[in-house]
CSV table of C-alpha atoms and ligand atoms in Angstrom, one decimal:
chain,number,residue,atom,x,y,z
A,1,UNK,CA,15.6,29.2,10.3
A,2,UNK,CA,13.7,27.1,8.3
A,3,UNK,CA,11.3,29.1,6.3
A,4,UNK,CA,8.8,27.8,4.0
A,5,UNK,CA,8.7,29.3,0.2
A,6,UNK,CA,4.5,29.5,-1.2
A,7,UNK,CA,4.8,27.2,-3.9
A,8,UNK,CA,4.5,28.6,-7.3
A,9,UNK,CA,1.2,27.6,-8.4
A,10,UNK,CA,-1.9,30.3,-9.9
A,11,UNK,CA,-4.0,32.2,-7.2
A,12,UNK,CA,-7.1,32.2,-8.9
A,13,UNK,CA,-9.6,35.3,-7.1
A,14,UNK,CA,-12.4,34.9,-5.6
A,15,UNK,CA,-15.5,36.5,-3.8
A,16,UNK,CA,-16.3,35.5,-0.8
A,17,UNK,CA,-18.3,36.4,1.9
A,18,UNK,CA,-17.0,39.7,2.9
A,19,UNK,CA,-16.9,40.8,-0.5
A,20,UNK,CA,-12.9,41.4,-0.4
A,21,UNK,CA,-11.0,38.9,-2.7
A,22,UNK,CA,-9.5,35.3,-1.2
A,23,UNK,CA,-6.6,33.8,-2.7
A,24,UNK,CA,-6.9,30.4,-2.6
A,25,UNK,CA,-4.4,30.7,-0.3
A,26,UNK,CA,-6.2,32.0,2.1
A,27,UNK,CA,-9.1,30.3,2.0
A,28,UNK,CA,-7.5,27.2,2.7
A,29,UNK,CA,-5.5,28.7,5.3
A,30,UNK,CA,-9.2,29.6,7.4
A,31,UNK,CA,-11.0,26.2,6.3
A,32,UNK,CA,-7.9,24.8,8.1
A,33,UNK,CA,-7.5,26.6,10.5
A,34,UNK,CA,-11.9,26.1,11.2
A,35,UNK,CA,-10.3,22.1,10.4
A,36,UNK,CA,-8.5,22.0,13.0
A,37,UNK,CA,-10.2,22.6,15.7
A,38,UNK,CA,-13.4,20.0,15.0
A,39,UNK,CA,-10.6,17.1,14.2
A,40,UNK,CA,-7.5,16.0,16.1
A,41,UNK,CA,-4.2,16.6,15.9
A,42,UNK,CA,-3.3,13.3,14.6
A,43,UNK,CA,-5.5,13.1,12.0
A,44,UNK,CA,-4.8,16.9,11.0
A,45,UNK,CA,-1.4,16.1,10.5
A,46,UNK,CA,-2.2,13.1,9.3
A,47,UNK,CA,-4.8,13.9,6.2
A,48,UNK,CA,-4.2,17.4,6.0
A,49,UNK,CA,-1.4,18.7,6.3
A,50,UNK,CA,0.5,18.9,2.3
A,51,UNK,CA,-3.5,19.6,1.0
A,52,UNK,CA,-3.9,23.1,-1.0
A,53,UNK,CA,-6.5,24.2,-3.6
A,54,UNK,CA,-5.1,23.3,-6.7
A,55,UNK,CA,-7.2,25.3,-9.0
A,56,UNK,CA,-11.0,26.6,-8.3
A,57,UNK,CA,-13.2,27.4,-11.5
A,58,UNK,CA,-16.8,28.2,-11.0
A,59,UNK,CA,-18.0,26.7,-8.4
A,60,UNK,CA,-15.3,24.1,-8.3
A,61,UNK,CA,-12.7,23.6,-6.4
A,62,UNK,CA,-9.8,20.6,-6.9
A,63,UNK,CA,-7.6,20.1,-3.8
A,64,UNK,CA,-4.7,19.0,-4.1
A,65,UNK,CA,-3.6,16.1,-2.3
A,66,UNK,CA,-0.1,14.5,-2.1
A,67,UNK,CA,-0.4,10.2,-2.0
A,68,UNK,CA,-4.5,8.2,-4.0
A,69,UNK,CA,-4.2,7.2,0.3
A,70,UNK,CA,-4.7,11.0,1.7
A,71,UNK,CA,-7.1,11.7,-1.5
A,72,UNK,CA,-9.2,8.6,-0.8
A,73,UNK,CA,-9.6,9.2,2.7
A,74,UNK,CA,-10.2,13.4,2.5
A,75,UNK,CA,-13.4,11.6,-0.2
A,76,UNK,CA,-14.5,9.6,2.3
A,77,UNK,CA,-14.5,11.0,5.4
A,78,UNK,CA,-14.0,15.3,5.5
A,79,UNK,CA,-15.4,15.8,1.4
A,80,UNK,CA,-19.3,16.8,2.5
A,81,UNK,CA,-16.9,18.6,6.0
A,82,UNK,CA,-14.2,21.0,3.6
A,83,UNK,CA,-17.3,21.6,0.9
A,84,UNK,CA,-19.8,22.9,3.7
A,85,UNK,CA,-16.7,25.1,5.1
A,86,UNK,CA,-16.3,26.0,1.4
A,87,UNK,CA,-19.4,27.0,1.3
A,88,UNK,CA,-19.4,29.1,4.2
A,89,UNK,CA,-16.9,32.0,3.4
A,90,UNK,CA,-17.9,31.2,-0.8
A,91,UNK,CA,-21.8,30.6,-1.4
A,92,UNK,CA,-21.4,30.2,-4.8
A,93,UNK,CA,-18.5,26.8,-4.4
A,94,UNK,CA,-20.9,23.8,-5.6
A,95,UNK,CA,-18.5,21.5,-5.7
A,96,UNK,CA,-15.1,19.8,-5.0
A,97,UNK,CA,-12.9,17.8,-6.0
A,98,UNK,CA,-9.5,15.6,-5.2
A,99,UNK,CA,-6.6,15.7,-7.0
A,100,UNK,CA,-3.7,13.7,-6.6
A,101,UNK,CA,-0.8,16.5,-6.5
A,102,UNK,CA,2.6,14.6,-4.8
A,103,UNK,CA,4.9,17.9,-5.6
A,104,UNK,CA,2.9,20.6,-4.8
A,105,UNK,CA,3.7,20.7,-1.1
A,106,UNK,CA,5.4,23.8,0.4
A,107,UNK,CA,9.3,23.1,-0.4
A,108,UNK,CA,11.9,24.0,2.6
A,109,UNK,CA,13.7,27.1,1.5
A,110,UNK,CA,17.1,28.7,3.6
A,111,UNK,CA,16.0,31.8,4.3
A,112,UNK,CA,19.5,34.1,6.0
A,113,UNK,CA,18.7,37.6,5.2
A,114,UNK,CA,14.5,37.8,5.4
A,115,UNK,CA,12.6,36.8,8.7
A,116,UNK,CA,9.4,34.4,8.1
A,117,UNK,CA,6.7,37.1,7.1
A,118,UNK,CA,3.4,36.6,8.9
A,119,UNK,CA,1.6,34.2,6.6
A,120,UNK,CA,4.7,32.1,5.9
A,121,UNK,CA,4.6,31.5,10.3
A,122,UNK,CA,1.2,30.5,9.8
A,123,UNK,CA,2.0,27.7,7.1
A,124,UNK,CA,4.4,27.1,9.6
A,125,UNK,CA,1.5,26.0,12.3
A,126,UNK,CA,1.0,23.0,9.5
A,127,UNK,CA,3.6,22.2,8.3
A,128,UNK,CA,5.3,19.4,7.8
A,129,UNK,CA,8.7,18.0,8.1
A,130,UNK,CA,8.7,15.9,4.9
A,131,UNK,CA,11.6,13.3,6.3
A,132,UNK,CA,10.9,13.0,9.8
A,133,UNK,CA,7.3,13.6,9.9
A,134,UNK,CA,7.8,16.2,12.8
A,135,UNK,CA,6.2,19.4,13.1
A,136,UNK,CA,9.0,22.0,14.1
A,137,UNK,CA,6.4,24.5,16.2
A,138,UNK,CA,6.9,21.7,18.5
A,139,UNK,CA,9.8,23.2,21.0
A,140,UNK,CA,11.1,22.1,24.4
A,141,UNK,CA,11.4,26.0,23.8
A,142,UNK,CA,7.7,27.0,24.1
A,143,UNK,CA,6.3,24.2,26.0
A,144,UNK,CA,6.1,25.3,30.1
A,145,UNK,CA,6.7,22.8,33.1
A,146,UNK,CA,4.7,23.0,35.7
A,147,UNK,CA,3.7,19.8,38.5
A,148,UNK,CA,1.2,18.3,35.7
A,149,UNK,CA,3.8,17.1,33.6
A,150,UNK,CA,7.4,17.6,34.9
A,151,UNK,CA,7.9,13.4,35.3
A,152,UNK,CA,6.9,13.6,31.5
A,153,UNK,CA,8.9,16.4,30.5
A,154,UNK,CA,12.3,15.2,32.7
A,155,UNK,CA,12.0,11.9,30.9
A,156,UNK,CA,11.6,12.8,27.6
A,157,UNK,CA,14.7,16.0,27.7
A,158,UNK,CA,16.6,12.8,29.5
A,159,UNK,CA,16.5,10.5,26.7
A,160,UNK,CA,17.4,13.0,24.1
A,161,UNK,CA,20.7,13.2,26.0
A,162,UNK,CA,20.9,9.2,26.1
A,163,UNK,CA,18.8,8.4,23.4
A,164,UNK,CA,18.0,4.2,23.0
A,165,UNK,CA,19.7,3.8,27.3
A,166,UNK,CA,18.0,5.5,29.7
A,167,UNK,CA,14.6,4.4,29.4
A,168,UNK,CA,13.3,2.4,26.8
A,169,UNK,CA,10.5,2.8,26.0
A,170,UNK,CA,9.8,6.1,26.9
A,171,UNK,CA,5.5,5.9,27.8
A,172,UNK,CA,3.9,9.1,28.3
A,173,UNK,CA,-0.2,9.6,28.9
A,174,UNK,CA,-2.5,12.0,30.0
A,175,UNK,CA,-6.1,13.2,28.8
A,176,UNK,CA,-7.1,15.0,25.7
A,177,UNK,CA,-5.3,18.2,25.3
A,178,UNK,CA,-2.7,18.0,27.6
A,179,UNK,CA,0.0,18.2,25.7
A,180,UNK,CA,1.3,14.1,25.0
A,181,UNK,CA,1.7,15.6,21.4
A,182,UNK,CA,3.1,18.6,21.5
A,183,UNK,CA,6.0,16.2,24.1
A,184,UNK,CA,6.6,13.9,21.8
A,185,UNK,CA,7.5,16.3,19.1
A,186,UNK,CA,9.8,18.2,20.9
A,187,UNK,CA,11.8,15.7,21.5
A,188,UNK,CA,11.8,14.5,17.8
A,189,UNK,CA,12.4,17.9,16.7
A,190,UNK,CA,15.4,18.4,19.9
A,191,UNK,CA,16.9,15.1,18.5
A,192,UNK,CA,16.8,16.0,14.9
A,193,UNK,CA,18.4,19.4,15.7
A,194,UNK,CA,21.3,17.7,18.1
A,195,UNK,CA,22.0,14.5,15.4
A,196,UNK,CA,21.3,15.8,12.1
A,197,UNK,CA,23.0,12.6,10.9
A,198,UNK,CA,20.0,10.1,13.4
A,199,UNK,CA,16.4,9.2,11.6
A,200,UNK,CA,13.8,10.3,13.8
A,201,UNK,CA,10.3,9.4,12.8
A,202,UNK,CA,7.4,10.7,14.2
A,203,UNK,CA,3.6,8.3,13.4
A,204,UNK,CA,-0.5,8.6,14.4
A,205,UNK,CA,-0.8,4.4,15.4
A,206,UNK,CA,-3.4,5.2,13.4
A,207,UNK,CA,-1.8,6.0,10.8
A,208,UNK,CA,1.2,3.5,11.7
A,209,UNK,CA,-2.1,1.1,11.3
A,210,UNK,CA,-3.1,2.5,7.9
A,211,UNK,CA,-0.1,3.0,6.6
A,212,UNK,CA,0.3,-1.2,7.5
A,213,UNK,CA,-2.6,-2.4,5.9
A,214,UNK,CA,-1.8,-0.8,3.4
A,215,UNK,CA,1.3,-2.3,2.5
A,216,UNK,CA,-0.6,-5.8,3.4
A,217,UNK,CA,-3.0,-5.1,0.4
A,218,UNK,CA,0.0,-4.7,-1.5
A,219,UNK,CA,2.0,-6.9,-0.3
A,220,UNK,CA,5.1,-4.2,0.4
A,221,UNK,CA,5.8,-5.5,3.7
A,222,UNK,CA,8.6,-5.8,4.0
A,223,UNK,CA,9.2,-2.3,2.9
A,224,UNK,CA,6.9,-0.9,5.3
A,225,UNK,CA,9.1,-3.2,8.4
A,226,UNK,CA,12.6,-1.8,6.7
A,227,UNK,CA,11.1,1.3,6.7
A,228,UNK,CA,10.7,1.2,10.7
A,229,UNK,CA,13.1,-0.7,12.2
A,230,UNK,CA,15.7,2.3,10.2
A,231,UNK,CA,14.9,5.2,12.2
A,232,UNK,CA,16.9,6.0,15.5
A,233,UNK,CA,13.6,6.7,17.8
A,234,UNK,CA,10.7,6.1,16.4
A,235,UNK,CA,7.7,8.1,17.9
A,236,UNK,CA,3.8,7.1,17.7
A,237,UNK,CA,1.5,9.1,19.3
A,238,UNK,CA,-1.9,7.7,20.7
A,239,UNK,CA,-1.2,4.1,20.7
A,240,UNK,CA,-4.3,3.7,22.5
A,241,UNK,CA,-5.4,2.5,19.1
A,242,UNK,CA,-4.4,0.0,18.2
A,243,UNK,CA,-6.1,-2.3,21.6
A,244,UNK,CA,-8.1,-4.9,19.5
A,245,UNK,CA,-6.0,-4.6,16.1
A,246,UNK,CA,-3.6,-7.7,16.3
A,247,UNK,CA,-1.9,-7.5,13.3
A,248,UNK,CA,-1.0,-4.0,14.3
A,249,UNK,CA,-0.1,-5.4,17.4
A,250,UNK,CA,1.8,-7.7,16.2
A,251,UNK,CA,4.1,-5.6,14.0
A,252,UNK,CA,4.4,-3.0,16.5
A,253,UNK,CA,5.4,-6.0,18.8
A,254,UNK,CA,8.6,-6.8,16.2
A,255,UNK,CA,9.5,-3.4,15.6
A,256,UNK,CA,9.9,-2.5,18.8
A,257,UNK,CA,11.8,-6.0,20.1
A,258,UNK,CA,13.8,-4.7,17.1
A,259,UNK,CA,14.5,-1.5,17.6
A,260,UNK,CA,15.3,-2.6,21.2
A,261,UNK,CA,18.0,-4.8,20.7
A,262,UNK,CA,19.8,-2.4,18.8
A,263,UNK,CA,19.3,0.4,21.5
A,264,UNK,CA,17.6,2.5,18.9
A,265,UNK,CA,14.5,4.5,21.2
A,266,UNK,CA,10.9,4.6,21.0
A,267,UNK,CA,8.0,7.2,22.9
A,268,UNK,CA,4.4,6.2,22.6
A,269,UNK,CA,2.3,8.3,24.0
A,270,UNK,CA,-1.8,7.3,25.2
A,271,UNK,CA,-4.3,8.6,26.6
A,272,UNK,CA,-4.4,5.7,29.1
A,273,UNK,CA,-1.8,3.5,30.9
A,274,UNK,CA,-0.4,0.5,29.2
A,275,UNK,CA,-2.4,-1.2,32.5
A,276,UNK,CA,-5.6,0.4,31.0
A,277,UNK,CA,-5.4,0.1,27.2
A,278,UNK,CA,-7.9,-3.2,26.7
A,279,UNK,CA,-6.9,-6.0,24.8
A,280,UNK,CA,-3.3,-4.7,24.6
A,281,UNK,CA,-1.2,-8.3,23.8
A,282,UNK,CA,0.7,-9.0,27.3
A,283,UNK,CA,3.9,-9.5,25.8
A,284,UNK,CA,3.0,-5.9,24.3
A,285,UNK,CA,1.9,-4.4,27.3
A,286,UNK,CA,5.2,-5.7,29.3
A,287,UNK,CA,6.8,-4.1,26.8
A,288,UNK,CA,5.4,-0.9,27.2
A,289,UNK,CA,5.8,-1.1,31.1
A,290,UNK,CA,9.7,-2.3,31.0
A,291,UNK,CA,10.7,1.9,30.1
A,292,UNK,CA,9.6,4.9,31.9
A,293,UNK,CA,5.9,5.1,32.4
A,294,UNK,CA,5.6,9.0,33.3
A,295,UNK,CA,1.5,11.0,33.7
A,296,UNK,CA,0.7,14.4,32.3
A,297,UNK,CA,-2.5,15.7,34.3
A,298,UNK,CA,-3.8,18.8,34.5
A,299,UNK,CA,-2.4,22.5,34.9
A,300,UNK,CA,-3.4,24.7,37.9
A,301,UNK,CA,-4.2,27.5,37.8
A,302,UNK,CA,-0.9,29.0,38.5
A,303,UNK,CA,0.1,27.1,35.8
A,304,UNK,CA,-2.6,28.2,33.3
A,305,UNK,CA,-1.7,31.4,33.3
A,306,UNK,CA,2.0,30.6,32.7
A,307,UNK,CA,1.0,29.0,29.6
A,308,UNK,CA,-1.4,32.1,28.1
A,309,UNK,CA,1.3,34.7,29.6
A,310,UNK,CA,3.9,32.8,27.4
A,311,UNK,CA,1.4,32.3,24.4
A,312,UNK,CA,0.6,35.9,24.5
A,313,UNK,CA,4.0,37.3,24.7
A,314,UNK,CA,4.3,36.2,20.9
A,315,UNK,CA,1.0,37.6,19.6
A,316,UNK,CA,2.1,41.5,20.9
A,317,UNK,CA,0.1,43.7,18.9
A,318,UNK,CA,-3.0,44.4,21.1
A,319,UNK,CA,-1.3,42.3,23.9
A,320,UNK,CA,-4.3,41.2,26.4
A,321,UNK,CA,-4.0,42.4,30.5
A,322,UNK,CA,-2.4,40.9,32.8
A,323,UNK,CA,-6.8,41.2,34.2
A,324,UNK,CA,-8.1,39.4,30.9
A,325,UNK,CA,-5.6,36.1,31.2
A,326,UNK,CA,-6.2,35.7,35.0
A,327,UNK,CA,-9.8,35.9,34.1
A,328,UNK,CA,-9.1,33.3,31.0
A,329,UNK,CA,-7.4,30.3,32.7
A,330,UNK,CA,-9.7,31.2,35.2
A,331,UNK,CA,-12.5,30.4,33.8
A,332,UNK,CA,-11.4,27.7,31.3
A,333,UNK,CA,-9.8,24.5,33.2
A,334,UNK,CA,-10.3,21.4,31.1
A,335,UNK,CA,-6.9,21.0,29.0
A,336,UNK,CA,-4.3,23.4,27.4
A,337,UNK,CA,-6.1,22.6,24.2
A,338,UNK,CA,-9.0,25.1,25.3
A,339,UNK,CA,-6.7,27.3,26.6
A,340,UNK,CA,-5.6,28.0,23.4
A,341,UNK,CA,-8.8,28.4,22.2
A,342,UNK,CA,-10.7,31.0,24.3
A,343,UNK,CA,-6.7,32.8,23.8
A,344,UNK,CA,-6.9,32.8,20.4
A,345,UNK,CA,-11.2,33.7,20.5
A,346,UNK,CA,-9.7,36.9,22.1
A,347,UNK,CA,-6.7,37.4,20.6
A,348,UNK,CA,-8.8,37.4,16.5
A,349,UNK,CA,-11.7,39.5,18.4
A,350,UNK,CA,-8.7,42.8,19.7
A,351,UNK,CA,-7.2,42.1,15.7
A,352,UNK,CA,-10.7,43.0,14.7
A,353,UNK,CA,-11.5,46.3,17.2
A,354,UNK,CA,-7.9,47.3,16.4
A,355,UNK,CA,-7.7,47.1,19.9
A,356,UNK,CA,-7.3,45.2,23.0
A,357,UNK,CA,-10.3,44.1,24.7
A,358,UNK,CA,-12.5,44.8,28.3
A,359,UNK,CA,-12.3,42.3,30.5
A,360,UNK,CA,-16.3,43.0,30.2
A,361,UNK,CA,-15.7,41.6,26.6
A,362,UNK,CA,-14.0,39.5,27.0
A,363,UNK,CA,-15.9,37.2,29.7
A,364,UNK,CA,-18.9,37.6,27.1
A,365,UNK,CA,-16.9,36.1,24.5
A,366,UNK,CA,-15.7,33.1,26.5
A,367,UNK,CA,-19.3,32.7,28.1
A,368,UNK,CA,-21.0,32.6,24.5
A,369,UNK,CA,-17.4,29.5,23.9
A,370,UNK,CA,-18.9,28.1,26.7
A,371,UNK,CA,-20.1,24.6,25.3
A,372,UNK,CA,-22.8,24.6,27.8
A,373,UNK,CA,-23.1,21.3,30.0
A,374,UNK,CA,-23.7,18.6,27.4
A,375,UNK,CA,-27.0,16.7,27.1
A,376,UNK,CA,-26.0,13.3,27.7
A,377,UNK,CA,-28.8,10.1,26.4
A,378,UNK,CA,-28.4,7.4,28.5
A,379,UNK,CA,-27.7,5.4,25.4
A,380,UNK,CA,-24.0,7.3,24.8
A,381,UNK,CA,-23.6,6.5,28.1
A,382,UNK,CA,-24.0,2.6,27.8
A,383,UNK,CA,-22.7,2.1,24.7
A,384,UNK,CA,-19.4,4.8,24.8
A,385,UNK,CA,-18.3,2.3,28.2
A,386,UNK,CA,-19.0,-0.5,26.5
A,387,UNK,CA,-16.7,0.8,24.0
A,388,UNK,CA,-13.4,1.8,26.8
A,389,UNK,CA,-13.9,-1.8,28.5
A,390,UNK,CA,-14.0,-3.2,24.4
A,391,UNK,CA,-17.2,-5.4,25.3
A,392,UNK,CA,-20.3,-5.9,23.4
A,393,UNK,CA,-23.5,-3.5,24.9
A,394,UNK,CA,-26.2,-6.4,24.9
A,395,UNK,CA,-23.9,-7.9,27.7
A,396,UNK,CA,-24.2,-5.0,30.0
A,397,UNK,CA,-27.9,-5.9,29.8
A,398,UNK,CA,-27.5,-9.5,30.3
A,399,UNK,CA,-28.1,-11.7,33.8
A,400,UNK,CA,-24.3,-13.1,32.9
A,401,UNK,CA,-22.2,-12.1,36.2
A,402,UNK,CA,-18.8,-12.2,34.7
A,403,UNK,CA,-16.2,-9.9,36.1
A,404,UNK,CA,-15.9,-8.1,32.5
A,405,UNK,CA,-19.0,-7.4,32.4
A,406,UNK,CA,-20.3,-6.1,36.4
A,407,UNK,CA,-17.9,-3.5,36.0
A,408,UNK,CA,-18.9,-1.6,33.5
A,409,UNK,CA,-22.5,-2.6,33.6
A,410,UNK,CA,-21.4,-0.5,37.6
A,411,UNK,CA,-20.2,2.2,35.2
A,412,UNK,CA,-22.5,2.5,33.1
A,413,UNK,CA,-24.7,2.5,36.1
A,414,UNK,CA,-23.0,5.4,38.3
A,415,UNK,CA,-22.5,7.8,34.7
A,416,UNK,CA,-26.4,6.9,34.5
A,417,UNK,CA,-27.1,8.6,38.3
A,418,UNK,CA,-24.2,10.5,37.9
A,419,UNK,CA,-24.2,12.9,34.5
A,420,UNK,CA,-27.5,11.7,33.4
A,421,UNK,CA,-29.5,12.0,37.5
A,422,UNK,CA,-31.3,9.0,36.1
A,423,UNK,CA,-33.5,7.8,38.8
A,424,UNK,CA,-32.0,4.5,40.7
A,425,UNK,CA,-35.1,2.6,39.1
A,426,UNK,CA,-35.2,4.1,36.4
A,427,UNK,CA,-31.3,2.8,36.3
A,428,UNK,CA,-32.7,-1.0,37.4
A,429,UNK,CA,-34.8,-1.2,34.7
A,430,UNK,CA,-33.2,0.5,32.1
A,431,UNK,CA,-30.0,-2.8,32.7
A,432,UNK,CA,-32.2,-5.6,32.1
A,433,UNK,CA,-35.3,-5.4,34.7
A,434,UNK,CA,-33.4,-5.3,37.8
A,435,UNK,CA,-34.4,-3.9,40.7
A,436,UNK,CA,-33.5,-0.5,41.8
A,437,UNK,CA,-31.4,-1.6,45.5
A,438,UNK,CA,-28.8,-2.8,42.3
A,439,UNK,CA,-28.9,0.3,41.1
A,440,UNK,CA,-28.1,1.8,44.5
A,441,UNK,CA,-25.5,-0.6,45.5
A,442,UNK,CA,-23.8,-0.1,42.3
A,443,UNK,CA,-23.6,4.0,42.7
A,444,UNK,CA,-22.1,3.1,45.8
A,445,UNK,CA,-20.0,1.0,45.5
A,446,UNK,CA,-18.8,2.9,42.6
A,447,UNK,CA,-18.8,6.0,44.5
A,448,UNK,CA,-16.4,4.2,47.4
A,449,UNK,CA,-14.0,2.5,44.5
A,450,UNK,CA,-13.0,5.6,42.7
A,451,UNK,CA,-11.4,7.1,46.4
A,452,UNK,CA,-9.5,3.8,46.8
A,453,UNK,CA,-8.3,3.0,43.4
A,454,UNK,CA,-6.8,5.5,41.1
A,455,UNK,CA,-7.0,3.7,38.1
A,456,UNK,CA,-10.3,3.5,38.3
A,457,UNK,CA,-10.3,7.0,39.0
A,458,UNK,CA,-8.5,7.8,35.8
A,459,UNK,CA,-10.6,5.4,33.4
A,460,UNK,CA,-13.8,7.4,34.6
A,461,UNK,CA,-12.2,10.3,34.1
A,462,UNK,CA,-11.3,9.5,30.1
A,463,UNK,CA,-15.1,7.5,30.1
A,464,UNK,CA,-16.0,11.0,30.1
A,465,UNK,CA,-13.9,12.9,27.9
A,466,UNK,CA,-14.6,11.1,25.6
A,467,UNK,CA,-18.3,11.7,26.4
A,468,UNK,CA,-18.1,15.3,26.2
A,469,UNK,CA,-15.3,15.3,23.7
A,470,UNK,CA,-17.5,13.6,20.9
A,471,UNK,CA,-19.6,16.5,20.2
A,472,UNK,CA,-16.7,18.5,19.0
A,473,UNK,CA,-15.0,16.1,17.0
A,474,UNK,CA,-18.5,14.1,15.0
B,1,ADP,P1,-2.7,16.1,23.2
B,1,ADP,O1,-1.5,16.0,22.8
B,1,ADP,O2,-2.0,15.5,25.0
B,1,ADP,O3,-4.1,15.7,23.6
B,1,ADP,P2,-1.8,18.5,22.6
B,1,ADP,O4,0.4,17.8,22.5
B,1,ADP,O5,-1.6,18.3,20.9
B,1,ADP,O6,-2.2,17.8,23.3
B,1,ADP,O7,-1.8,19.6,22.7
B,1,ADP,C1,-3.7,20.6,22.7
B,1,ADP,C2,-2.5,22.2,22.4
B,1,ADP,O8,-1.9,22.7,24.0
B,1,ADP,C3,-1.5,21.6,21.7
B,1,ADP,O9,-1.1,23.8,20.3
B,1,ADP,C4,-0.3,22.6,22.6
B,1,ADP,O10,0.8,22.8,21.8
B,1,ADP,C5,-1.0,22.6,23.8
B,1,ADP,N1,0.0,22.8,24.5
B,1,ADP,C6,-0.1,21.4,25.7
B,1,ADP,N2,0.8,21.7,26.6
B,1,ADP,C7,1.7,22.7,26.6
B,1,ADP,C8,3.2,22.9,27.3
B,1,ADP,N3,2.7,22.1,29.2
B,1,ADP,N4,3.2,23.6,26.7
B,1,ADP,C9,3.1,24.9,26.2
B,1,ADP,N5,1.7,24.6,25.2
B,1,ADP,C10,1.1,23.7,25.8
B,2,MG,MG1,-2.5,14.4,20.8
């Protein structure tokens, strides 16, 4: 089994809030765990995977990063957040700096005699293979299959058996936290394990786009193209990210065609089906639709319980009772990521108490964790709908009857009524002083259409997910 060797570097001892001595490693691990909760998986893997605390001295913390690109990105986007997290643990921290230290990322070492220690297991959580960019913790073995993801699972498994020939591309779509990244990475890990000489690569569409932009800026597009075309299997996660980005779409199209002609496998994931990705070039859409499209929906109660059971098997200490697991499965319905999160908070609490928790204690924890249903502003709803359909917000308020505006306008009205509890006169007024009957009509129309039109239903579901998700990530 591949395990991570803790890199040799000086461990500066610092005092944390709880007055226990924490090493830099431990401290950073805690920070990463927190960040993982608020940053998307793809972003987490892209920006935080090979970071660590390189140095710490009189209130100044230096964070090592693998490249200039990551360094700049972290400085730009995460500096404040990281500082805040550090300070909650270690109030004497005054400032942070980033530096490039490419060699210091954890190295892989084979160790036949010893199993991985606990600490090393934890490192595996955030470890990504350098060559494939895959995280070994995502496997088929720990992926639970139920009616909700059966098709996606079966298709994914099928391509590992005949690479590039059965379903090319495979396009997996579904809502937040339902296992798309896990499944895609499991495919990559399995292909690699069974065919060590095949070149497999996992990348988020966001990172792909960023790399492309950098390559263009540095006149290195030739290198970029060669790199991507050299893979036997290419996995691109969260492809909806490229809506609107013409140059990225162009590059993906060409990469795809080249790979396709050579019978190389491409796998995509997305939060929505190809036909719902706004401003996607037609030729790319038809490529996406030319292979296999499989969705993942939400797991039912039984499956949620099975997932919780499989996830506790590994954490044998203070194992939660069946009652407790049933309670979690019944109360956390949104997605698998939150299911895991709730289980983790229970496990953490039992570790602190050094005993399994009672059902009442668990109920208490979950009710504190449960985020109150977010109160949205009308503005947020309208902005989100406009973004989703990729039109300028102002069109929604104008008199235009263009089809691409009418639908988002009606959906905005519908959501203002359903999720904001707006009165019909208010809603009519809000949209350029329209009459309340217009709002009533829009609400009735969407309510009715949802029943017949699965695509519309999915779109509204995604918009809602994004609306309620916003809170967490921003
Ligand atoms: P998505 O990419 O769809 O947002 P992820 O793949 O990141 O979702 O999944 C969220 C979390 O839930 C991950 O920790 C993942 O391991 C876990 N998970 C998702 N689906 C399953 C499954 N079918 N079985 C076990 N764990 C799962
Ligand atoms: Mg994902």
